[in-house]
mmCIF file of C-alpha atoms in Angstrom:
data_model
loop_
_atom_site.group_PDB
_atom_site.id
_atom_site.type_symbol
_atom_site.label_atom_id
_atom_site.label_comp_id
_atom_site.label_asym_id
_atom_site.label_seq_id
_atom_site.Cartn_x
_atom_site.Cartn_y
_atom_site.Cartn_z
ATOM 1 C CA MET Z 1 6.056 1.585 23.408
ATOM 2 C CA ALA Z 2 5.896 1.722 19.632
ATOM 3 C CA ARG Z 3 5.714 4.960 17.928
ATOM 4 C CA ARG Z 4 2.793 4.912 15.336
ATOM 5 C CA LYS Z 5 1.373 7.490 13.076
ATOM 6 C CA LEU Z 6 -1.385 7.132 10.498
ATOM 7 C CA SER Z 7 -0.267 7.113 6.908
ATOM 8 C CA HIS Z 8 -2.792 8.793 4.474
ATOM 9 C CA GLY Z 9 -2.339 8.594 0.753
ATOM 10 C CA HIS Z 10 0.920 8.689 -1.242
ATOM 11 C CA ALA Z 11 2.148 12.406 -0.474
ATOM 12 C CA VAL Z 12 5.584 12.887 0.615
ATOM 13 C CA THR Z 13 6.967 15.785 2.639
ATOM 14 C CA GLY Z 14 8.133 18.581 0.466
ATOM 15 C CA LYS Z 15 6.089 17.945 -2.457
ATOM 16 C CA PRO Z 16 2.502 19.310 -3.347
ATOM 17 C CA LYS Z 17 -0.150 17.311 -1.552
ATOM 18 C CA PRO Z 18 -3.204 16.326 -3.613
ATOM 19 C CA ARG Z 19 -6.458 17.764 -2.185
ATOM 20 C CA LYS Z 20 -8.135 14.405 -2.646
ATOM 21 C CA ASN Z 21 -7.025 10.731 -2.399
ATOM 22 C CA HIS Z 22 -8.882 8.565 -4.983
ATOM 23 C CA CYS Z 23 -6.428 5.617 -4.590
ATOM 24 C CA PHE Z 24 -8.333 2.291 -4.891
ATOM 25 C CA GLY Z 25 -6.403 0.639 -1.965
ATOM 26 C CA CYS Z 26 -6.123 3.763 0.661
ATOM 27 C CA GLY Z 27 -8.316 6.688 -0.811
ATOM 28 C CA HIS Z 28 -10.746 7.850 1.475
ATOM 29 C CA ASP Z 29 -12.253 9.906 -1.379
ATOM 30 C CA ASN Z 30 -12.961 6.737 -3.444
ATOM 31 C CA PRO Z 31 -16.504 5.266 -2.551
ATOM 32 C CA GLN Z 32 -15.651 2.111 -4.564
ATOM 33 C CA GLY Z 33 -12.267 1.705 -2.983
ATOM 34 C CA MET Z 34 -10.859 -0.352 -0.119
ATOM 35 C CA ARG Z 35 -10.241 2.552 2.116
ATOM 36 C CA LEU Z 36 -7.491 0.736 3.937
ATOM 37 C CA LYS Z 37 -5.934 2.679 6.969
ATOM 38 C CA PHE Z 38 -2.258 2.085 7.651
ATOM 39 C CA SER Z 39 -0.140 3.190 10.555
ATOM 40 C CA LEU Z 40 3.600 3.497 10.271
ATOM 41 C CA ASP Z 41 5.482 2.176 13.281
ATOM 42 C CA GLU Z 42 8.505 4.202 13.545
ATOM 43 C CA ASP Z 43 10.361 1.832 15.849
ATOM 44 C CA SER Z 44 9.938 -1.376 13.712
ATOM 45 C CA ARG Z 45 9.788 0.606 10.538
ATOM 46 C CA GLN Z 46 6.775 -1.294 9.384
ATOM 47 C CA ALA Z 47 3.396 -0.259 7.795
ATOM 48 C CA ILE Z 48 0.493 -2.038 9.361
ATOM 49 C CA CYS Z 49 -3.138 -2.218 8.563
ATOM 50 C CA HIS Z 50 -5.934 -4.110 10.376
ATOM 51 C CA PHE Z 51 -9.022 -4.908 8.140
ATOM 52 C CA LYS Z 52 -11.827 -7.234 7.145
ATOM 53 C CA LEU Z 53 -12.779 -8.032 3.669
ATOM 54 C CA SER Z 54 -16.508 -7.956 2.709
ATOM 55 C CA ARG Z 55 -18.347 -10.138 0.129
ATOM 56 C CA LYS Z 56 -17.619 -7.692 -2.647
ATOM 57 C CA TYR Z 57 -13.986 -8.988 -2.714
ATOM 58 C CA THR Z 58 -15.159 -12.531 -3.277
ATOM 59 C CA GLY Z 59 -13.067 -14.858 -5.404
ATOM 60 C CA PRO Z 60 -13.605 -18.420 -4.317
ATOM 61 C CA PRO Z 61 -16.798 -18.641 -2.214
ATOM 62 C CA GLY Z 62 -15.965 -17.254 1.171
ATOM 63 C CA TYR Z 63 -12.446 -16.321 0.281
ATOM 64 C CA ALA Z 64 -10.798 -13.090 -1.260
ATOM 65 C CA HIS Z 65 -10.076 -12.697 -4.935
ATOM 66 C CA GLY Z 66 -6.351 -13.093 -5.764
ATOM 67 C CA GLY Z 67 -6.296 -9.643 -7.381
ATOM 68 C CA ILE Z 68 -7.556 -7.911 -4.195
ATOM 69 C CA ILE Z 69 -4.955 -9.861 -2.205
ATOM 70 C CA ALA Z 70 -2.224 -8.578 -4.579
ATOM 71 C CA THR Z 71 -3.724 -5.043 -4.249
ATOM 72 C CA ILE Z 72 -3.445 -5.096 -0.367
ATOM 73 C CA LEU Z 73 0.149 -6.327 -0.527
ATOM 74 C CA ASP Z 74 1.229 -3.784 -3.059
ATOM 75 C CA GLU Z 75 -0.478 -0.931 -1.119
ATOM 76 C CA ALA Z 76 1.380 -2.187 2.078
ATOM 77 C CA MET Z 77 4.675 -2.250 0.365
ATOM 78 C CA GLY Z 78 4.139 1.088 -1.140
ATOM 79 C CA LYS Z 79 3.587 2.642 2.309
ATOM 80 C CA VAL Z 80 6.899 1.580 3.483
ATOM 81 C CA ASN Z 81 8.655 4.131 1.087
ATOM 82 C CA LYS Z 82 7.274 6.875 3.359
ATOM 83 C CA PHE Z 83 9.944 6.102 5.980
ATOM 84 C CA ARG Z 84 12.531 7.500 3.381
ATOM 85 C CA ASN Z 85 10.088 10.274 2.198
ATOM 86 C CA VAL Z 86 10.082 8.989 -1.358
ATOM 87 C CA LEU Z 87 7.208 8.455 -3.872
ATOM 88 C CA ALA Z 88 7.946 5.117 -5.573
ATOM 89 C CA LEU Z 89 6.026 3.132 -8.101
ATOM 90 C CA THR Z 90 5.758 -0.580 -8.401
ATOM 91 C CA GLY Z 91 8.207 -1.986 -10.910
ATOM 92 C CA SER Z 92 7.521 -5.548 -10.180
ATOM 93 C CA MET Z 93 6.021 -7.881 -7.466
ATOM 94 C CA GLU Z 94 5.987 -11.546 -6.728
ATOM 95 C CA ILE Z 95 3.212 -13.004 -4.655
ATOM 96 C CA LYS Z 96 3.157 -16.279 -2.854
ATOM 97 C CA TYR Z 97 -0.510 -17.417 -2.069
ATOM 98 C CA LEU Z 98 0.057 -19.626 0.914
ATOM 99 C CA LYS Z 99 -3.510 -20.201 2.129
ATOM 100 C CA PRO Z 100 -6.894 -18.855 1.183
ATOM 101 C CA VAL Z 101 -7.613 -15.338 2.641
ATOM 102 C CA PRO Z 102 -11.043 -15.524 4.185
ATOM 103 C CA LEU Z 103 -13.835 -12.890 3.966
ATOM 104 C CA ALA Z 104 -15.402 -11.200 7.063
ATOM 105 C CA GLN Z 105 -12.451 -12.292 9.413
ATOM 106 C CA PRO Z 106 -9.878 -9.956 11.249
ATOM 107 C CA LEU Z 107 -6.682 -9.768 9.080
ATOM 108 C CA THR Z 108 -3.514 -7.898 9.273
ATOM 109 C CA VAL Z 109 -0.997 -6.760 6.595
ATOM 110 C CA THR Z 110 2.429 -5.773 7.587
ATOM 111 C CA SER Z 111 5.231 -4.523 5.378
ATOM 112 C CA SER Z 112 8.846 -3.632 5.627
ATOM 113 C CA GLU Z 113 11.931 -2.509 3.674
ATOM 114 C CA GLN Z 114 14.415 -5.271 2.604
ATOM 115 C CA SER Z 115 16.937 -3.151 0.785
ATOM 116 C CA VAL Z 116 17.533 0.128 -1.185
ATOM 117 C CA ASP Z 117 20.084 0.607 -4.005
ATOM 118 C CA GLY Z 118 19.758 3.978 -5.523
ATOM 119 C CA ARG Z 119 16.259 4.543 -6.700
ATOM 120 C CA ARG Z 120 15.278 0.750 -6.451
ATOM 121 C CA HIS Z 121 13.664 -0.071 -3.140
ATOM 122 C CA ILE Z 122 12.936 -3.785 -2.408
ATOM 123 C CA ASN Z 123 10.040 -4.137 0.021
ATOM 124 C CA MET Z 124 8.059 -7.136 1.447
ATOM 125 C CA ALA Z 125 4.595 -7.642 2.921
ATOM 126 C CA GLU Z 126 2.630 -10.316 4.624
ATOM 127 C CA ILE Z 127 -1.174 -10.823 5.129
ATOM 128 C CA SER Z 128 -1.983 -12.897 8.394
ATOM 129 C CA ASN Z 129 -4.997 -14.043 10.107
ATOM 130 C CA ALA Z 130 -5.919 -13.511 13.915
ATOM 131 C CA LYS Z 131 -3.903 -16.640 14.868
ATOM 132 C CA GLY Z 132 -0.850 -15.149 13.223
ATOM 133 C CA GLU Z 133 -0.695 -17.557 10.338
ATOM 134 C CA VAL Z 134 0.807 -16.175 7.165
ATOM 135 C CA LEU Z 135 -1.687 -16.531 4.263
ATOM 136 C CA ALA Z 136 0.011 -14.539 1.639
ATOM 137 C CA ARG Z 137 3.535 -12.999 1.025
ATOM 138 C CA SER Z 138 5.010 -10.706 -1.484
ATOM 139 C CA THR Z 139 8.178 -9.073 -2.479
ATOM 140 C CA GLY Z 140 8.192 -5.857 -4.673
ATOM 141 C CA THR Z 141 10.623 -3.651 -6.422
ATOM 142 C CA PHE Z 142 9.624 -0.051 -6.359
ATOM 143 C CA ILE Z 143 11.335 2.644 -8.290
ATOM 144 C CA ALA Z 144 11.534 6.155 -6.674
ATOM 145 C CA ILE Z 145 10.370 8.980 -8.894
ATOM 146 C CA ASP Z 146 10.039 12.699 -8.944
ATOM 147 C CA PRO Z 147 6.463 13.515 -9.794
ATOM 148 C CA GLU Z 148 7.226 16.804 -11.338
ATOM 149 C CA LYS Z 149 9.886 15.364 -13.764
ATOM 150 C CA MET Z 150 7.459 12.466 -14.541
ATOM 151 C CA PHE Z 151 4.577 14.723 -15.420
ATOM 152 C CA ALA Z 152 6.918 17.071 -17.496
ATOM 153 C CA ARG Z 153 8.040 13.833 -19.420
ATOM 154 C CA HIS Z 154 4.769 12.017 -19.744
ATOM 155 C CA GLY Z 155 2.183 14.782 -19.262
ATOM 156 C CA VAL Z 156 -0.172 15.345 -16.493
ATOM 157 C CA PRO Z 157 -2.880 12.773 -16.099
ATOM 158 C CA ALA Z 158 -6.535 13.866 -16.496
ATOM 159 C CA GLY Z 159 -8.014 15.156 -13.248
ATOM 160 C CA ILE Z 160 -4.779 16.329 -11.844
ATOM 161 C CA SER Z 161 -3.552 19.992 -11.812
ATOM 162 C CA ALA Z 162 0.013 20.819 -12.771
ATOM 163 C CA ALA Z 163 0.703 21.583 -8.969
ATOM 164 C CA GLY Z 164 0.041 17.965 -8.129
ATOM 165 C CA GLY Z 165 -3.504 18.473 -6.711
ATOM 166 C CA THR Z 166 -6.641 16.573 -7.834
ATOM 167 C CA LYS Z 167 -9.246 18.607 -9.661
ATOM 168 C CA ALA Z 168 -12.540 18.324 -7.748
#
């Protein structure tokens, strides 16, 4: 039986955890966000999310906007980094839009790691429909960071405390 656990936000073990999650893709504290809920399958080392897209994500009539598809794939690939307990930012990603992604239909996004070379993590993700047809696929390069060093170098973003928590 697959061992799965929910994966909330972007926090990693051993680093301060933000009090709120305003991420557009997975943030439960973002009322305008997608609020995607991922689980991590420990056995297959995949991040998995089952979802339906509402009309607010419309691109062509009846189908999802390409930017929303990219967001879902990016979010899924980012979740895979939790298996290595790293926070990694998207360096680049390539997307293949294979078939239109329908609104109001059951969809699944799955992601997995392809390779790791130092701080560079190469991950992939796919969105599929209920029949198992792959509708979109991506490959992304993620660069592992230390948030404390990044904040020291570039400054703490507005709304974030120096300890890494979100200001209410």
